[in-house]
C-alpha cells in the first residue's frame, strides 16, 4: 500500500483509492496535485455508501434470480395446467366414444378424471390465494380457537390419504390445550399444506409423520415432523420463497405450483407467528410455526 502511494505521488497526478481499516471502516483517499508541487490528500469515510452499494447489488441479484424463477414457474404452470386438462379430455372422449366400455375400466377412467380435476383445483387455489395476498385483498377472520381441536380436525381430514400410501400419521397434544388467535380456514390451510408436503416425501409403507402441539410462554408451537429424505441446510430459507420447489425422490419434476410454503409463510406472518424448517439429511425434516395465544 505504501509503495503504491509513493508511485502515485511521484507521478504528480490526481488519484483516488479506497482503504479498509482493521475495524471495517472504508476510507476513500483522494490526492489532488497543487500547481506549485505537492498534494492535498483528503480522507472520506465512505463505509455507509459502500454498504448501500453492496446491498443494492445484492438486491439486484436477488431480483434477477426471482425473475428467472418466475419465468421458470410460468413455464412449469403452463405445462402442468395443460397436462391434467389433456388427460381429462382424453379419458372423457374415450368414455363418450365407447358406450360398451367395461364397468371396471369406466370406474378407473372416472377416478383419473376426478383426480386430475382435484389437482387443477389445488393449483388454481394456490395461484388465486397468492394473488390475493400480494394485492392485500385476502379476507381474514381472526377468532378465538381451540388449537387442539383445529389440529385434530386437519389431521383427521388427511388420514385417508396417508392410509392409502400406508404412511403413519400421529398427533401429540398437550393435556391442557391452548386457545389461539387465528383465522381458522387459513391456519387449517397451513397445516394441510405442511402435511401434504410430508406425505409427498414420505416413503410408501415405511413413512412416518408426527404432528405436535407445544405450549410456549406466549404462543403455541405446531410441528410437522417426517422421516423423509430431509432438506439441505442451504435450502432452508429458499423453500419459503415464491416459485421455489423441491422434487421428491420418486418424482421426475416438481408437483404443484411452488407457492404452497410461500403462502404458508405469508399467512403465519400475518397472524403474528413465525415459520421455519429444521433438517439434517437424510434424517427427515421438521417444519415448525408459532401462533400467539388469545388475549
PDB file of N, CA, C and O in Angstrom, residues 228-289:
ATOM      1  N   UNK A 228     -38.671 -38.382   6.050  1.00  0.00           N
ATOM      2  CA  UNK A 228     -38.301 -38.381   4.641  1.00  0.00           C
ATOM      3  C   UNK A 228     -36.826 -38.112   4.433  1.00  0.00           C
ATOM      4  O   UNK A 228     -36.018 -38.209   5.366  1.00  0.00           O
ATOM      5  N   UNK A 229     -36.440 -37.743   3.212  1.00  0.00           N
ATOM      6  CA  UNK A 229     -35.019 -37.558   2.886  1.00  0.00           C
ATOM      7  C   UNK A 229     -34.385 -36.321   3.504  1.00  0.00           C
ATOM      8  O   UNK A 229     -33.172 -36.214   3.575  1.00  0.00           O
ATOM      9  N   UNK A 230     -35.202 -35.374   3.959  1.00  0.00           N
ATOM     10  CA  UNK A 230     -34.660 -34.158   4.563  1.00  0.00           C
ATOM     11  C   UNK A 230     -34.389 -33.071   3.534  1.00  0.00           C
ATOM     12  O   UNK A 230     -34.540 -33.270   2.328  1.00  0.00           O
ATOM     13  N   UNK A 231     -33.989 -31.905   4.033  1.00  0.00           N
ATOM     14  CA  UNK A 231     -33.734 -30.741   3.188  1.00  0.00           C
ATOM     15  C   UNK A 231     -32.368 -30.180   3.539  1.00  0.00           C
ATOM     16  O   UNK A 231     -32.069 -29.930   4.708  1.00  0.00           O
ATOM     17  N   UNK A 232     -31.532 -29.961   2.532  1.00  0.00           N
ATOM     18  CA  UNK A 232     -30.187 -29.434   2.748  1.00  0.00           C
ATOM     19  C   UNK A 232     -30.243 -28.064   3.415  1.00  0.00           C
ATOM     20  O   UNK A 232     -31.167 -27.277   3.175  1.00  0.00           O
ATOM     21  N   UNK A 233     -29.250 -27.758   4.235  1.00  0.00           N
ATOM     22  CA  UNK A 233     -29.233 -26.514   5.006  1.00  0.00           C
ATOM     23  C   UNK A 233     -29.349 -25.280   4.128  1.00  0.00           C
ATOM     24  O   UNK A 233     -30.041 -24.317   4.477  1.00  0.00           O
ATOM     25  N   UNK A 234     -28.713 -25.304   2.963  1.00  0.00           N
ATOM     26  CA  UNK A 234     -28.750 -24.131   2.090  1.00  0.00           C
ATOM     27  C   UNK A 234     -30.119 -23.908   1.454  1.00  0.00           C
ATOM     28  O   UNK A 234     -30.378 -22.860   0.852  1.00  0.00           O
ATOM     29  N   UNK A 235     -31.009 -24.887   1.597  1.00  0.00           N
ATOM     30  CA  UNK A 235     -32.354 -24.772   1.035  1.00  0.00           C
ATOM     31  C   UNK A 235     -33.401 -24.348   2.072  1.00  0.00           C
ATOM     32  O   UNK A 235     -34.554 -24.124   1.711  1.00  0.00           O
ATOM     33  N   UNK A 236     -33.012 -24.224   3.328  1.00  0.00           N
ATOM     34  CA  UNK A 236     -33.978 -23.963   4.396  1.00  0.00           C
ATOM     35  C   UNK A 236     -34.744 -22.664   4.202  1.00  0.00           C
ATOM     36  O   UNK A 236     -35.952 -22.601   4.478  1.00  0.00           O
ATOM     37  N   UNK A 237     -34.074 -21.625   3.768  1.00  0.00           N
ATOM     38  CA  UNK A 237     -34.768 -20.357   3.524  1.00  0.00           C
ATOM     39  C   UNK A 237     -35.446 -20.354   2.159  1.00  0.00           C
ATOM     40  O   UNK A 237     -36.526 -19.791   1.988  1.00  0.00           O
ATOM     41  N   UNK A 238     -34.805 -21.001   1.209  1.00  0.00           N
ATOM     42  CA  UNK A 238     -35.302 -20.991  -0.167  1.00  0.00           C
ATOM     43  C   UNK A 238     -36.673 -21.638  -0.309  1.00  0.00           C
ATOM     44  O   UNK A 238     -37.481 -21.202  -1.140  1.00  0.00           O
ATOM     45  N   UNK A 239     -36.967 -22.669   0.493  1.00  0.00           N
ATOM     46  CA  UNK A 239     -38.234 -23.374   0.322  1.00  0.00           C
ATOM     47  C   UNK A 239     -39.444 -22.488   0.601  1.00  0.00           C
ATOM     48  O   UNK A 239     -40.553 -22.781   0.152  1.00  0.00           O
ATOM     49  N   UNK A 240     -39.230 -21.379   1.344  1.00  0.00           N
ATOM     50  CA  UNK A 240     -40.342 -20.478   1.652  1.00  0.00           C
ATOM     51  C   UNK A 240     -40.462 -19.328   0.651  1.00  0.00           C
ATOM     52  O   UNK A 240     -41.317 -18.468   0.811  1.00  0.00           O
ATOM     53  N   UNK A 241     -39.604 -19.321  -0.359  1.00  0.00           N
ATOM     54  CA  UNK A 241     -39.658 -18.274  -1.362  1.00  0.00           C
ATOM     55  C   UNK A 241     -40.662 -18.631  -2.454  1.00  0.00           C
ATOM     56  O   UNK A 241     -40.944 -19.816  -2.702  1.00  0.00           O
ATOM     57  N   UNK A 242     -41.178 -17.606  -3.121  1.00  0.00           N
ATOM     58  CA  UNK A 242     -42.145 -17.819  -4.183  1.00  0.00           C
ATOM     59  C   UNK A 242     -41.498 -18.553  -5.361  1.00  0.00           C
ATOM     60  O   UNK A 242     -40.350 -18.286  -5.730  1.00  0.00           O
ATOM     61  N   UNK A 243     -42.251 -19.458  -5.959  1.00  0.00           N
ATOM     62  CA  UNK A 243     -41.875 -20.172  -7.173  1.00  0.00           C
ATOM     63  C   UNK A 243     -40.707 -21.136  -6.971  1.00  0.00           C
ATOM     64  O   UNK A 243     -40.055 -21.534  -7.925  1.00  0.00           O
ATOM     65  N   UNK A 244     -40.443 -21.511  -5.717  1.00  0.00           N
ATOM     66  CA  UNK A 244     -39.367 -22.466  -5.437  1.00  0.00           C
ATOM     67  C   UNK A 244     -39.991 -23.822  -5.138  1.00  0.00           C
ATOM     68  O   UNK A 244     -40.986 -23.921  -4.433  1.00  0.00           O
ATOM     69  N   UNK A 245     -39.346 -24.864  -5.634  1.00  0.00           N
ATOM     70  CA  UNK A 245     -39.882 -26.206  -5.423  1.00  0.00           C
ATOM     71  C   UNK A 245     -38.769 -27.193  -5.146  1.00  0.00           C
ATOM     72  O   UNK A 245     -37.648 -27.047  -5.637  1.00  0.00           O
ATOM     73  N   UNK A 246     -39.097 -28.202  -4.364  1.00  0.00           N
ATOM     74  CA  UNK A 246     -38.207 -29.337  -4.158  1.00  0.00           C
ATOM     75  C   UNK A 246     -38.845 -30.549  -4.796  1.00  0.00           C
ATOM     76  O   UNK A 246     -40.067 -30.687  -4.813  1.00  0.00           O
ATOM     77  N   UNK A 247     -38.029 -31.421  -5.341  1.00  0.00           N
ATOM     78  CA  UNK A 247     -38.535 -32.603  -6.028  1.00  0.00           C
ATOM     79  C   UNK A 247     -38.342 -33.823  -5.156  1.00  0.00           C
ATOM     80  O   UNK A 247     -37.255 -34.055  -4.632  1.00  0.00           O
ATOM     81  N   UNK A 248     -39.391 -34.600  -4.971  1.00  0.00           N
ATOM     82  CA  UNK A 248     -39.273 -35.836  -4.195  1.00  0.00           C
ATOM     83  C   UNK A 248     -38.478 -36.868  -4.982  1.00  0.00           C
ATOM     84  O   UNK A 248     -38.334 -36.775  -6.198  1.00  0.00           O
ATOM     85  N   UNK A 249     -37.955 -37.847  -4.259  1.00  0.00           N
ATOM     86  CA  UNK A 249     -37.064 -38.823  -4.877  1.00  0.00           C
ATOM     87  C   UNK A 249     -37.728 -39.615  -5.990  1.00  0.00           C
ATOM     88  O   UNK A 249     -37.087 -40.029  -6.951  1.00  0.00           O
ATOM     89  N   UNK A 250     -39.047 -39.835  -5.901  1.00  0.00           N
ATOM     90  CA  UNK A 250     -39.740 -40.654  -6.891  1.00  0.00           C
ATOM     91  C   UNK A 250     -40.487 -39.824  -7.924  1.00  0.00           C
ATOM     92  O   UNK A 250     -41.351 -40.324  -8.624  1.00  0.00           O
ATOM     93  N   UNK A 251     -40.147 -38.531  -8.022  1.00  0.00           N
ATOM     94  CA  UNK A 251     -40.823 -37.666  -8.992  1.00  0.00           C
ATOM     95  C   UNK A 251     -39.833 -37.206 -10.046  1.00  0.00           C
ATOM     96  O   UNK A 251     -38.652 -37.002  -9.773  1.00  0.00           O
ATOM     97  N   UNK A 252     -40.307 -37.051 -11.280  1.00  0.00           N
ATOM     98  CA  UNK A 252     -39.450 -36.595 -12.364  1.00  0.00           C
ATOM     99  C   UNK A 252     -39.424 -35.088 -12.446  1.00  0.00           C
ATOM    100  O   UNK A 252     -38.518 -34.495 -13.007  1.00  0.00           O
ATOM    101  N   UNK A 253     -40.430 -34.429 -11.888  1.00  0.00           N
ATOM    102  CA  UNK A 253     -40.470 -32.973 -11.850  1.00  0.00           C
ATOM    103  C   UNK A 253     -41.315 -32.538 -10.663  1.00  0.00           C
ATOM    104  O   UNK A 253     -42.091 -33.324 -10.127  1.00  0.00           O
ATOM    105  N   UNK A 254     -41.163 -31.284 -10.211  1.00  0.00           N
ATOM    106  CA  UNK A 254     -41.922 -30.826  -9.049  1.00  0.00           C
ATOM    107  C   UNK A 254     -43.422 -30.917  -9.276  1.00  0.00           C
ATOM    108  O   UNK A 254     -43.907 -30.742 -10.390  1.00  0.00           O
ATOM    109  N   UNK A 255     -44.159 -31.195  -8.207  1.00  0.00           N
ATOM    110  CA  UNK A 255     -45.622 -31.225  -8.287  1.00  0.00           C
ATOM    111  C   UNK A 255     -46.176 -29.975  -7.640  1.00  0.00           C
ATOM    112  O   UNK A 255     -45.684 -29.532  -6.614  1.00  0.00           O
ATOM    113  N   UNK A 256     -47.202 -29.396  -8.227  1.00  0.00           N
ATOM    114  CA  UNK A 256     -47.802 -28.200  -7.666  1.00  0.00           C
ATOM    115  C   UNK A 256     -47.223 -26.929  -8.260  1.00  0.00           C
ATOM    116  O   UNK A 256     -46.525 -26.949  -9.263  1.00  0.00           O
ATOM    117  N   UNK A 257     -47.515 -25.822  -7.597  1.00  0.00           N
ATOM    118  CA  UNK A 257     -47.137 -24.522  -8.137  1.00  0.00           C
ATOM    119  C   UNK A 257     -45.853 -23.964  -7.544  1.00  0.00           C
ATOM    120  O   UNK A 257     -45.300 -23.004  -8.076  1.00  0.00           O
ATOM    121  N   UNK A 258     -45.381 -24.523  -6.445  1.00  0.00           N
ATOM    122  CA  UNK A 258     -44.225 -23.932  -5.792  1.00  0.00           C
ATOM    123  C   UNK A 258     -44.601 -22.726  -4.949  1.00  0.00           C
ATOM    124  O   UNK A 258     -43.741 -21.948  -4.547  1.00  0.00           O
ATOM    125  N   UNK A 259     -45.896 -22.562  -4.671  1.00  0.00           N
ATOM    126  CA  UNK A 259     -46.366 -21.418  -3.885  1.00  0.00           C
ATOM    127  C   UNK A 259     -46.849 -21.822  -2.497  1.00  0.00           C
ATOM    128  O   UNK A 259     -47.084 -20.951  -1.651  1.00  0.00           O
ATOM    129  N   UNK A 260     -47.006 -23.117  -2.259  1.00  0.00           N
ATOM    130  CA  UNK A 260     -47.603 -23.582  -1.002  1.00  0.00           C
ATOM    131  C   UNK A 260     -46.915 -23.052   0.236  1.00  0.00           C
ATOM    132  O   UNK A 260     -47.545 -22.468   1.119  1.00  0.00           O
ATOM    133  N   UNK A 261     -45.598 -23.242   0.330  1.00  0.00           N
ATOM    134  CA  UNK A 261     -44.873 -22.799   1.520  1.00  0.00           C
ATOM    135  C   UNK A 261     -44.748 -21.281   1.574  1.00  0.00           C
ATOM    136  O   UNK A 261     -44.706 -20.697   2.663  1.00  0.00           O
ATOM    137  N   UNK A 262     -44.696 -20.644   0.408  1.00  0.00           N
ATOM    138  CA  UNK A 262     -44.668 -19.173   0.391  1.00  0.00           C
ATOM    139  C   UNK A 262     -45.977 -18.625   0.956  1.00  0.00           C
ATOM    140  O   UNK A 262     -45.982 -17.651   1.719  1.00  0.00           O
ATOM    141  N   UNK A 263     -47.092 -19.257   0.593  1.00  0.00           N
ATOM    142  CA  UNK A 263     -48.390 -18.847   1.127  1.00  0.00           C
ATOM    143  C   UNK A 263     -48.450 -19.120   2.633  1.00  0.00           C
ATOM    144  O   UNK A 263     -48.948 -18.287   3.408  1.00  0.00           O
ATOM    145  N   UNK A 264     -47.928 -20.264   3.057  1.00  0.00           N
ATOM    146  CA  UNK A 264     -47.890 -20.578   4.497  1.00  0.00           C
ATOM    147  C   UNK A 264     -47.140 -19.492   5.263  1.00  0.00           C
ATOM    148  O   UNK A 264     -47.585 -19.051   6.329  1.00  0.00           O
ATOM    149  N   UNK A 265     -46.011 -19.076   4.731  1.00  0.00           N
ATOM    150  CA  UNK A 265     -45.221 -18.045   5.416  1.00  0.00           C
ATOM    151  C   UNK A 265     -46.004 -16.741   5.517  1.00  0.00           C
ATOM    152  O   UNK A 265     -46.009 -16.100   6.575  1.00  0.00           O
ATOM    153  N   UNK A 266     -46.677 -16.349   4.429  1.00  0.00           N
ATOM    154  CA  UNK A 266     -47.447 -15.099   4.452  1.00  0.00           C
ATOM    155  C   UNK A 266     -48.587 -15.181   5.476  1.00  0.00           C
ATOM    156  O   UNK A 266     -48.867 -14.217   6.181  1.00  0.00           O
ATOM    157  N   UNK A 267     -49.245 -16.333   5.539  1.00  0.00           N
ATOM    158  CA  UNK A 267     -50.354 -16.493   6.483  1.00  0.00           C
ATOM    159  C   UNK A 267     -49.852 -16.420   7.922  1.00  0.00           C
ATOM    160  O   UNK A 267     -50.397 -15.690   8.757  1.00  0.00           O
ATOM    161  N   UNK A 268     -48.795 -17.187   8.218  1.00  0.00           N
ATOM    162  CA  UNK A 268     -48.260 -17.211   9.585  1.00  0.00           C
ATOM    163  C   UNK A 268     -47.738 -15.832   9.975  1.00  0.00           C
ATOM    164  O   UNK A 268     -47.949 -15.371  11.104  1.00  0.00           O
ATOM    165  N   UNK A 269     -47.065 -15.155   9.055  1.00  0.00           N
ATOM    166  CA  UNK A 269     -46.579 -13.796   9.339  1.00  0.00           C
ATOM    167  C   UNK A 269     -47.741 -12.866   9.671  1.00  0.00           C
ATOM    168  O   UNK A 269     -47.670 -12.066  10.616  1.00  0.00           O
ATOM    169  N   UNK A 270     -48.823 -12.962   8.904  1.00  0.00           N
ATOM    170  CA  UNK A 270     -49.979 -12.091   9.127  1.00  0.00           C
ATOM    171  C   UNK A 270     -50.602 -12.365  10.494  1.00  0.00           C
ATOM    172  O   UNK A 270     -51.110 -11.436  11.150  1.00  0.00           O
ATOM    173  N   UNK A 271     -50.559 -13.612  10.933  1.00  0.00           N
ATOM    174  CA  UNK A 271     -51.156 -13.983  12.221  1.00  0.00           C
ATOM    175  C   UNK A 271     -50.228 -13.690  13.390  1.00  0.00           C
ATOM    176  O   UNK A 271     -50.569 -13.970  14.541  1.00  0.00           O
ATOM    177  N   UNK A 272     -49.052 -13.137  13.103  1.00  0.00           N
ATOM    178  CA  UNK A 272     -48.130 -12.752  14.163  1.00  0.00           C
ATOM    179  C   UNK A 272     -47.199 -13.857  14.622  1.00  0.00           C
ATOM    180  O   UNK A 272     -46.586 -13.743  15.701  1.00  0.00           O
ATOM    181  N   UNK A 273     -47.065 -14.907  13.817  1.00  0.00           N
ATOM    182  CA  UNK A 273     -46.195 -16.018  14.190  1.00  0.00           C
ATOM    183  C   UNK A 273     -44.940 -16.094  13.343  1.00  0.00           C
ATOM    184  O   UNK A 273     -44.617 -15.180  12.589  1.00  0.00           O
ATOM    185  N   UNK A 274     -44.227 -17.193  13.485  1.00  0.00           N
ATOM    186  CA  UNK A 274     -43.011 -17.453  12.711  1.00  0.00           C
ATOM    187  C   UNK A 274     -43.085 -18.861  12.158  1.00  0.00           C
ATOM    188  O   UNK A 274     -43.724 -19.738  12.748  1.00  0.00           O
ATOM    189  N   UNK A 275     -42.425 -19.111  11.028  1.00  0.00           N
ATOM    190  CA  UNK A 275     -42.381 -20.456  10.450  1.00  0.00           C
ATOM    191  C   UNK A 275     -40.962 -20.730   9.976  1.00  0.00           C
ATOM    192  O   UNK A 275     -40.303 -19.829   9.443  1.00  0.00           O
ATOM    193  N   UNK A 276     -40.492 -21.940  10.207  1.00  0.00           N
ATOM    194  CA  UNK A 276     -39.141 -22.299   9.796  1.00  0.00           C
ATOM    195  C   UNK A 276     -39.046 -23.818   9.641  1.00  0.00           C
ATOM    196  O   UNK A 276     -39.969 -24.556   9.978  1.00  0.00           O
ATOM    197  N   UNK A 277     -37.904 -24.266   9.115  1.00  0.00           N
ATOM    198  CA  UNK A 277     -37.682 -25.704   8.932  1.00  0.00           C
ATOM    199  C   UNK A 277     -36.360 -26.079   9.594  1.00  0.00           C
ATOM    200  O   UNK A 277     -35.402 -25.308   9.579  1.00  0.00           O
ATOM    201  N   UNK A 278     -36.347 -27.266  10.188  1.00  0.00           N
ATOM    202  CA  UNK A 278     -35.135 -27.838  10.763  1.00  0.00           C
ATOM    203  C   UNK A 278     -34.911 -29.184  10.088  1.00  0.00           C
ATOM    204  O   UNK A 278     -35.820 -30.012  10.040  1.00  0.00           O
ATOM    205  N   UNK A 279     -33.722 -29.387   9.551  1.00  0.00           N
ATOM    206  CA  UNK A 279     -33.488 -30.643   8.848  1.00  0.00           C
ATOM    207  C   UNK A 279     -32.000 -30.889   8.649  1.00  0.00           C
ATOM    208  O   UNK A 279     -31.242 -29.960   8.351  1.00  0.00           O
ATOM    209  N   UNK A 280     -31.610 -32.146   8.827  1.00  0.00           N
ATOM    210  CA  UNK A 280     -30.259 -32.598   8.513  1.00  0.00           C
ATOM    211  C   UNK A 280     -30.384 -33.885   7.717  1.00  0.00           C
ATOM    212  O   UNK A 280     -30.626 -34.949   8.292  1.00  0.00           O
ATOM    213  N   UNK A 281     -30.298 -33.820   6.376  1.00  0.00           N
ATOM    214  CA  UNK A 281     -30.447 -35.024   5.551  1.00  0.00           C
ATOM    215  C   UNK A 281     -29.468 -36.105   5.987  1.00  0.00           C
ATOM    216  O   UNK A 281     -28.339 -35.794   6.397  1.00  0.00           O
ATOM    217  N   UNK A 282     -29.880 -37.362   5.960  1.00  0.00           N
ATOM    218  CA  UNK A 282     -31.163 -37.870   5.448  1.00  0.00           C
ATOM    219  C   UNK A 282     -32.168 -38.169   6.564  1.00  0.00           C
ATOM    220  O   UNK A 282     -32.973 -39.101   6.439  1.00  0.00           O
ATOM    221  N   UNK A 283     -32.108 -37.413   7.646  1.00  0.00           N
ATOM    222  CA  UNK A 283     -32.917 -37.717   8.832  1.00  0.00           C
ATOM    223  C   UNK A 283     -34.246 -36.974   8.885  1.00  0.00           C
ATOM    224  O   UNK A 283     -34.710 -36.578   9.954  1.00  0.00           O
ATOM    225  N   UNK A 284     -34.867 -36.771   7.743  1.00  0.00           N
ATOM    226  CA  UNK A 284     -36.191 -36.168   7.724  1.00  0.00           C
ATOM    227  C   UNK A 284     -36.162 -34.656   7.902  1.00  0.00           C
ATOM    228  O   UNK A 284     -35.105 -34.022   7.954  1.00  0.00           O
ATOM    229  N   UNK A 285     -37.344 -34.081   7.995  1.00  0.00           N
ATOM    230  CA  UNK A 285     -37.476 -32.627   8.147  1.00  0.00           C
ATOM    231  C   UNK A 285     -38.555 -32.316   9.169  1.00  0.00           C
ATOM    232  O   UNK A 285     -39.524 -33.062   9.320  1.00  0.00           O
ATOM    233  N   UNK A 286     -38.371 -31.214   9.875  1.00  0.00           N
ATOM    234  CA  UNK A 286     -39.351 -30.734  10.845  1.00  0.00           C
ATOM    235  C   UNK A 286     -39.729 -29.301  10.498  1.00  0.00           C
ATOM    236  O   UNK A 286     -38.869 -28.408  10.534  1.00  0.00           O
ATOM    237  N   UNK A 287     -40.983 -29.102  10.147  1.00  0.00           N
ATOM    238  CA  UNK A 287     -41.491 -27.757   9.897  1.00  0.00           C
ATOM    239  C   UNK A 287     -42.215 -27.302  11.158  1.00  0.00           C
ATOM    240  O   UNK A 287     -43.080 -28.014  11.673  1.00  0.00           O
ATOM    241  N   UNK A 288     -41.859 -26.135  11.637  1.00  0.00           N
ATOM    242  CA  UNK A 288     -42.483 -25.588  12.844  1.00  0.00           C
ATOM    243  C   UNK A 288     -43.025 -24.188  12.563  1.00  0.00           C
ATOM    244  O   UNK A 288     -42.461 -23.447  11.764  1.00  0.00           O
ATOM    245  N   UNK A 289     -44.119 -23.865  13.233  1.00  0.00           N
ATOM    246  CA  UNK A 289     -44.604 -22.490  13.201  1.00  0.00           C
ATOM    247  C   UNK A 289     -45.283 -22.162  14.517  1.00  0.00           C
ATOM    248  O   UNK A 289     -45.715 -23.056  15.252  1.00  0.00           O
TER     249      UNK A 289
END
